[in-house]
Short mmCIF file of C-alpha atoms (C1' of nucleotides) in Angstrom, two decimals:
data_model
loop_
_atom_site.label_atom_id
_atom_site.label_comp_id
_atom_site.label_asym_id
_atom_site.label_seq_id
_atom_site.Cartn_x
_atom_site.Cartn_y
_atom_site.Cartn_z
CA MET V 1 129.52 102.63 85.87
CA THR V 2 130.56 101.02 82.67
CA GLY V 3 130.22 102.71 79.30
CA TYR V 4 130.57 106.35 78.32
CA ASN V 5 130.42 109.14 80.80
CA THR V 6 127.92 111.50 79.23
CA ARG V 7 126.40 114.71 80.52
CA GLN V 8 122.93 113.13 80.76
CA ARG V 9 124.16 110.15 82.69
CA GLN V 10 126.07 112.36 85.10
CA MET V 11 122.99 114.44 85.74
CA ILE V 12 120.74 111.43 86.27
CA ILE V 13 123.12 109.82 88.73
CA SER V 14 123.72 113.09 90.49
CA CYS V 15 119.99 113.67 90.92
CA LEU V 16 119.47 110.14 92.17
CA LYS V 17 122.26 110.56 94.69
CA GLU V 18 120.82 113.82 95.98
CA ASN V 19 117.54 112.03 96.57
CA SER V 20 118.91 108.75 97.79
CA ASP V 21 116.71 109.01 100.88
CA ARG V 22 113.52 108.62 98.88
CA HIS V 23 111.91 106.65 96.09
CA MET V 24 111.66 108.48 92.78
CA THR V 25 109.66 107.66 89.71
CA ALA V 26 111.13 108.19 86.26
CA ASP V 27 108.78 111.11 85.85
CA MET V 28 109.87 112.76 89.09
CA LEU V 29 113.45 112.41 87.95
CA ILE V 30 112.75 114.02 84.59
CA LYS V 31 110.83 116.90 86.18
CA ARG V 32 113.50 117.51 88.79
CA LEU V 33 116.19 117.59 86.12
CA LEU V 34 114.11 120.05 84.13
CA GLN V 35 113.84 122.29 87.18
CA SER V 36 117.61 122.31 87.27
CA GLY V 37 117.55 123.40 83.67
CA VAL V 38 118.60 120.02 82.31
CA SER V 39 116.51 118.32 79.67
CA VAL V 40 116.94 114.58 79.27
CA GLY V 41 114.82 112.43 76.99
CA ARG V 42 112.45 109.90 78.56
CA ALA V 43 114.02 107.01 76.70
CA THR V 44 117.44 107.96 77.97
CA VAL V 45 116.17 108.14 81.53
CA TYR V 46 114.57 104.72 81.32
CA ARG V 47 117.59 103.19 79.63
CA THR V 48 119.95 104.67 82.16
CA LEU V 49 117.82 103.53 85.10
CA ASP V 50 117.66 100.07 83.62
CA LYS V 51 121.42 99.97 83.26
CA LEU V 52 122.01 101.25 86.78
CA CYS V 53 119.62 98.62 88.11
CA ARG V 54 121.46 95.84 86.35
CA GLU V 55 124.71 97.15 87.76
CA GLY V 56 123.25 97.30 91.25
CA ALA V 57 123.72 101.02 91.74
CA VAL V 58 119.99 101.65 91.73
CA ARG V 59 117.13 99.64 93.11
CA ARG V 60 113.72 99.39 91.52
CA TYR V 61 110.47 99.09 93.47
CA GLU V 62 106.87 98.58 92.51
CA LEU V 63 105.04 100.48 95.18
CA SER V 64 101.30 99.99 95.30
CA VAL V 65 100.93 103.58 96.36
CA GLU V 66 102.30 104.89 93.08
CA ASN V 67 101.16 103.79 89.69
CA SER V 68 104.64 103.72 88.28
CA ALA V 69 107.92 102.14 89.28
CA CYS V 70 110.18 103.84 91.80
CA TYR V 71 113.93 103.98 91.83
CA GLN V 72 116.40 104.62 94.59
CA TYR V 73 120.12 105.15 94.50
CA ILE V 74 122.10 102.65 96.54
CA ASP V 75 125.33 103.89 97.95
CA GLY V 76 127.61 100.88 97.97
CA SER V 77 129.34 102.04 101.13
CA ALA V 78 126.09 102.86 102.92
CA ASP V 79 124.18 100.56 105.17
CA CYS V 80 121.21 100.04 102.90
CA GLY V 81 121.50 96.32 103.30
CA GLU V 82 120.98 96.73 107.03
CA HIS V 83 117.82 98.72 107.19
CA PHE V 84 114.46 98.12 105.61
CA HIS V 85 111.55 100.23 104.50
CA LEU V 86 108.08 101.08 105.70
CA LYS V 87 105.76 102.79 103.29
CA CYS V 88 102.59 104.54 104.37
CA GLU V 89 99.73 103.50 102.14
CA CYS V 90 97.94 106.71 102.93
CA CYS V 91 100.40 109.58 102.57
CA GLY V 92 103.11 107.71 100.72
CA GLU V 93 105.82 108.55 103.21
CA LEU V 94 108.83 106.26 103.07
CA ILE V 95 110.39 105.40 106.39
CA HIS V 96 113.84 103.90 106.73
CA LEU V 97 114.19 101.72 109.76
CA ASP V 98 117.31 100.32 111.31
CA CYS V 99 115.89 97.65 113.52
CA GLY V 100 117.41 94.39 114.60
CA HIS V 101 114.00 92.78 114.88
CA PHE V 102 113.64 92.68 111.15
CA SER V 103 117.05 91.10 110.67
CA LYS V 104 116.06 88.50 113.20
CA LEU V 105 112.86 87.76 111.32
CA SER V 106 114.85 87.42 108.12
CA GLU V 107 117.19 84.96 109.79
CA HIS V 108 114.28 83.00 111.18
CA ILE V 109 112.55 82.79 107.81
CA GLU V 110 115.76 81.73 106.14
CA LYS V 111 116.52 79.02 108.68
CA GLU V 112 113.06 77.70 109.45
CA HIS V 113 111.19 78.38 106.25
CA ALA V 114 113.98 78.05 103.70
CA PHE V 115 113.35 81.42 102.12
CA LYS V 116 116.02 84.07 101.73
CA VAL V 117 114.40 87.46 102.26
CA ASP V 118 115.74 90.36 100.24
CA ASN V 119 115.77 93.10 102.86
CA ALA V 120 116.47 95.77 100.33
CA LYS V 121 113.62 94.96 98.04
CA THR V 122 111.02 94.24 100.66
CA VAL V 123 108.72 97.06 101.69
CA LEU V 124 106.31 96.79 104.58
CA TYR V 125 103.04 98.59 103.91
CA GLY V 126 100.82 100.12 106.51
CA LEU V 127 99.87 103.36 108.17
CA CYS V 128 102.24 105.92 109.61
CA GLU V 129 101.54 107.58 112.93
CA ASN V 130 99.84 110.65 111.47
CA CYS V 131 97.64 108.78 109.04
CA ALA V 132 96.66 106.20 111.65
CA ALA V 133 95.60 109.02 113.95
CA ALA V 134 93.67 110.74 111.18
CA SER V 135 92.00 107.46 110.31
CA MET V 136 90.93 107.00 113.94
CA LYS V 137 89.44 110.49 114.00
CA ASN V 138 87.37 109.91 110.90
CA ARG V 139 85.90 106.78 112.38
CA GLY V 140 84.86 108.72 115.44
CA MET Y 1 78.60 93.21 97.81
CA THR Y 2 76.52 96.28 97.18
CA GLY Y 3 74.81 96.98 93.87
CA TYR Y 4 73.20 94.64 91.39
CA ASN Y 5 73.90 90.96 91.29
CA THR Y 6 74.75 90.38 87.67
CA ARG Y 7 75.93 87.27 85.87
CA GLN Y 8 79.33 88.84 85.15
CA ARG Y 9 79.88 89.86 88.73
CA GLN Y 10 78.93 86.41 89.97
CA MET Y 11 81.40 84.80 87.62
CA ILE Y 12 84.24 87.16 88.51
CA ILE Y 13 83.75 86.65 92.24
CA SER Y 14 83.34 82.92 91.79
CA CYS Y 15 86.57 82.69 89.83
CA LEU Y 16 88.42 84.80 92.37
CA LYS Y 17 87.16 82.58 95.17
CA GLU Y 18 88.27 79.43 93.41
CA ASN Y 19 91.73 80.91 93.12
CA SER Y 20 91.87 82.58 96.50
CA ASP Y 21 95.16 80.82 97.20
CA ARG Y 22 97.00 82.74 94.52
CA HIS Y 23 97.49 86.16 93.02
CA MET Y 24 95.73 86.74 89.72
CA THR Y 25 96.15 89.50 87.19
CA ALA Y 26 93.13 90.97 85.44
CA ASP Y 27 94.28 89.21 82.30
CA MET Y 28 94.53 85.81 83.99
CA LEU Y 29 91.02 86.32 85.30
CA ILE Y 30 89.63 87.14 81.88
CA LYS Y 31 91.39 84.18 80.26
CA ARG Y 32 90.21 81.78 82.94
CA LEU Y 33 86.65 82.97 82.57
CA LEU Y 34 86.91 82.51 78.82
CA GLN Y 35 88.08 78.92 79.35
CA SER Y 36 84.89 78.37 81.33
CA GLY Y 37 82.99 79.70 78.36
CA VAL Y 38 82.22 83.03 79.97
CA SER Y 39 83.11 86.24 78.19
CA VAL Y 40 83.39 89.37 80.30
CA GLY Y 41 84.57 92.72 78.99
CA ARG Y 42 87.88 94.06 80.20
CA ALA Y 43 86.33 97.27 81.46
CA THR Y 44 83.83 95.29 83.50
CA VAL Y 45 86.57 93.19 85.01
CA TYR Y 46 88.62 96.22 86.01
CA ARG Y 47 85.58 98.05 87.35
CA THR Y 48 84.45 95.04 89.35
CA LEU Y 49 87.92 94.45 90.78
CA ASP Y 50 88.12 98.10 91.74
CA LYS Y 51 84.78 97.90 93.48
CA LEU Y 52 85.68 94.70 95.31
CA CYS Y 53 88.93 96.28 96.44
CA ARG Y 54 87.15 99.30 97.83
CA GLU Y 55 84.75 97.00 99.66
CA GLY Y 56 87.64 94.97 101.05
CA ALA Y 57 86.63 91.67 99.48
CA VAL Y 58 89.66 91.68 97.22
CA ARG Y 59 93.19 92.82 97.78
CA ARG Y 60 95.38 94.40 95.15
CA TYR Y 61 99.13 93.89 94.94
CA GLU Y 62 101.83 95.39 92.79
CA LEU Y 63 104.29 92.55 92.48
CA SER Y 64 107.61 93.45 90.95
CA VAL Y 65 107.71 90.05 89.33
CA GLU Y 66 104.67 90.75 87.16
CA ASN Y 67 104.19 93.79 85.00
CA SER Y 68 100.57 94.17 85.97
CA ALA Y 69 98.64 94.35 89.21
CA CYS Y 70 97.56 91.19 90.98
CA TYR Y 71 94.35 90.56 92.83
CA GLN Y 72 93.42 88.08 95.51
CA TYR Y 73 90.09 87.24 97.05
CA ILE Y 74 89.93 87.73 100.79
CA ASP Y 75 87.58 85.46 102.61
CA GLY Y 76 86.36 87.47 105.56
CA SER Y 77 86.08 84.37 107.71
CA ALA Y 78 89.46 83.01 106.67
CA ASP Y 79 92.72 83.63 108.44
CA CYS Y 80 94.24 85.86 105.79
CA GLY Y 81 94.84 88.51 108.38
CA GLU Y 82 96.98 86.07 110.29
CA HIS Y 83 99.42 84.91 107.71
CA PHE Y 84 101.62 86.86 105.39
CA HIS Y 85 103.24 86.35 102.02
CA LEU Y 86 106.64 85.54 100.63
CA LYS Y 87 107.17 85.99 96.93
CA CYS Y 88 110.10 84.50 95.07
CA GLU Y 89 111.65 87.12 92.81
CA CYS Y 90 113.02 84.41 90.60
CA CYS Y 91 110.23 81.91 89.90
CA GLY Y 92 107.33 84.04 91.09
CA GLU Y 93 106.05 81.47 93.55
CA LEU Y 94 103.82 82.87 96.26
CA ILE Y 95 104.22 81.33 99.67
CA HIS Y 96 101.69 81.72 102.46
CA LEU Y 97 103.25 81.63 105.87
CA ASP Y 98 101.58 81.30 109.23
CA CYS Y 99 104.34 82.37 111.53
CA GLY Y 100 104.11 84.06 114.87
CA HIS Y 101 107.45 85.74 114.34
CA PHE Y 102 105.97 88.07 111.79
CA SER Y 103 103.09 89.01 114.05
CA LYS Y 104 105.62 89.78 116.74
CA LEU Y 105 107.57 92.00 114.39
CA SER Y 106 104.35 93.81 113.48
CA GLU Y 107 103.60 94.37 117.14
CA HIS Y 108 107.09 95.63 117.77
CA ILE Y 109 106.95 98.06 114.87
CA GLU Y 110 103.58 99.32 115.96
CA LYS Y 111 104.64 99.87 119.55
CA GLU Y 112 108.19 101.07 119.13
CA HIS Y 113 108.13 102.70 115.74
CA ALA Y 114 104.55 103.99 115.64
CA PHE Y 115 103.76 102.32 112.35
CA LYS Y 116 100.83 99.99 111.85
CA VAL Y 117 101.91 97.25 109.44
CA ASP Y 118 99.29 95.90 107.07
CA ASN Y 119 100.09 92.20 107.21
CA ALA Y 120 97.81 91.40 104.35
CA LYS Y 121 99.24 93.89 101.93
CA THR Y 122 102.86 93.38 102.77
CA VAL Y 123 104.84 90.96 100.66
CA LEU Y 124 108.35 89.91 101.52
CA TYR Y 125 110.50 89.44 98.45
CA GLY Y 126 113.40 87.09 98.16
CA LEU Y 127 114.46 83.69 96.91
CA CYS Y 128 112.67 80.42 97.51
CA GLU Y 129 114.58 77.29 98.38
CA ASN Y 130 114.82 75.98 94.83
CA CYS Y 131 115.84 79.24 93.27
CA ALA Y 132 118.38 79.95 95.99
CA ALA Y 133 119.92 76.52 95.35
CA ALA Y 134 119.96 77.12 91.61
CA SER Y 135 121.53 80.51 92.16
CA MET Y 136 124.26 78.92 94.29
CA LYS Y 137 124.98 76.38 91.63
CA ASN Y 138 125.42 79.00 88.93
CA ARG Y 139 127.91 80.86 91.04
CA GLY Y 140 129.94 77.71 91.47
"C1'" DT R 1 137.10 106.19 63.83
"C1'" DT R 2 134.30 103.07 66.49
"C1'" DG R 3 130.42 102.07 68.69
"C1'" DC R 4 127.77 103.34 72.67
"C1'" DG R 5 124.46 107.06 74.02
"C1'" DT R 6 120.85 110.15 72.81
"C1'" DG R 7 116.34 111.95 71.30
"C1'" DC R 8 112.34 111.62 68.77
"C1'" DA R 9 108.50 109.24 67.47
"C1'" DA R 10 106.07 105.15 67.33
"C1'" DA R 11 104.70 100.95 69.36
"C1'" DG R 12 103.70 98.00 73.31
"C1'" DG R 13 101.09 96.78 77.35
"C1'" DT R 14 97.94 97.83 81.22
"C1'" DT R 15 94.27 100.45 83.04
"C1'" DT R 16 90.70 104.09 82.75
"C1'" DT R 17 86.92 106.63 80.70
"C1'" DG R 18 82.83 108.14 77.56
"C1'" DC R 19 78.76 106.75 75.85
"C1'" DA R 20 74.98 104.10 74.34
"C1'" DT R 21 72.77 99.94 75.51
"C1'" DG R 22 71.36 96.20 78.63
"C1'" DG R 23 69.39 94.31 82.69
"C1'" DC R 24 68.53 94.01 87.87
"C1'" DA R 25 65.39 95.38 91.41
"C1'" DT T 1 60.63 102.58 85.69
"C1'" DG T 2 65.00 104.09 87.61
"C1'" DC T 3 69.47 103.40 87.94
"C1'" DC T 4 73.42 100.69 88.04
"C1'" DA T 5 76.21 97.52 85.09
"C1'" DT T 6 78.04 96.26 80.72
"C1'" DG T 7 80.68 96.42 76.37
"C1'" DC T 8 82.95 98.67 72.90
"C1'" DA T 9 86.15 101.83 71.45
"C1'" DA T 10 89.05 105.41 72.45
"C1'" DA T 11 92.01 107.58 75.52
"C1'" DA T 12 95.41 107.88 79.09
"C1'" DC T 13 99.40 106.05 81.21
"C1'" DC T 14 103.93 104.06 81.75
"C1'" DT T 15 107.56 101.85 79.44
"C1'" DT T 16 110.11 99.92 75.53
"C1'" DT T 17 111.93 99.92 70.88
"C1'" DG T 18 113.58 101.48 66.03
"C1'" DC T 19 116.30 104.53 63.81
"C1'" DA T 20 119.21 108.28 62.61
"C1'" DC T 21 122.32 111.31 64.61
"C1'" DG T 22 125.67 112.81 68.26
"C1'" DC T 23 129.52 112.33 70.94
"C1'" DA T 24 132.95 109.98 74.30
"C1'" DA T 25 137.09 107.44 74.11
#
DNA sequence: TTGCGTGCAAAGGTTTTGCATGGCA
DNA sequence: TGCCATGCAAAACCTTTGCACGCAA
């Protein structure tokens, strides 16, 4: 991270790292920091997230399920480039999937359809097991 | 479509149908209607889109490329369930792809990972041919 | 000391809502 | 006639920006 190493920035990054397994909105981040007794201004949070995104340390998603952008910390040494994400449209659960089939699809699309898929940014929407079952029940 | 058949609703649906091959924001819709000499209030447009979405005639997307939601008319008789979408993060182009590989991936995910992918809602992000080439050039 | 980072408040854009009026059935 | 639909304006959101002050290096 370039620039100054301030208390606020430390706390934001630390909180993002602790929750690197999920997608957080700016608001969730602010509230979680508050719970830890740390108050950080909204503008600072947005500016820091923007900076981290540009540096590649954080990834930004627009998830239809939420009405605000989501952010996720990307550990450079982790395998986040390998796996991809499923997001349940119903309960909002985010599922990380390490599955060769998706990589193969990416390769196919790149070779045959001349489009380079961004595994990290792409999110497959649908219904998770629980919600699909609940949906079946409601329909009778 | 349930409810009354008003002039505004007719025009909105008509415009959506004419542009069913692309993703339109509420604003694009309003502007296009204005160009046709039809003025429809913003609230009406949003309310109608919301209604159409709930009825399944229109699909709503949150595309990271735009800063507002996009809507697309779904022709019940068309094959929109069959194909899926690629969206270039760079130029914003939306590509429709009829490709069995994706259907196979969906099947695999449903069977092996207990997650029912919504082909229609899912958008794969990445770089189109042109933008990928341009990106290569810039890097030398 | 320099200049980036911060916080507040205000502005920006998109979407929603309240309310009186309009218009379909 | 009854009730949904419309339009305006205002509100509610999320996010960005201007500006003065604070603080890391």
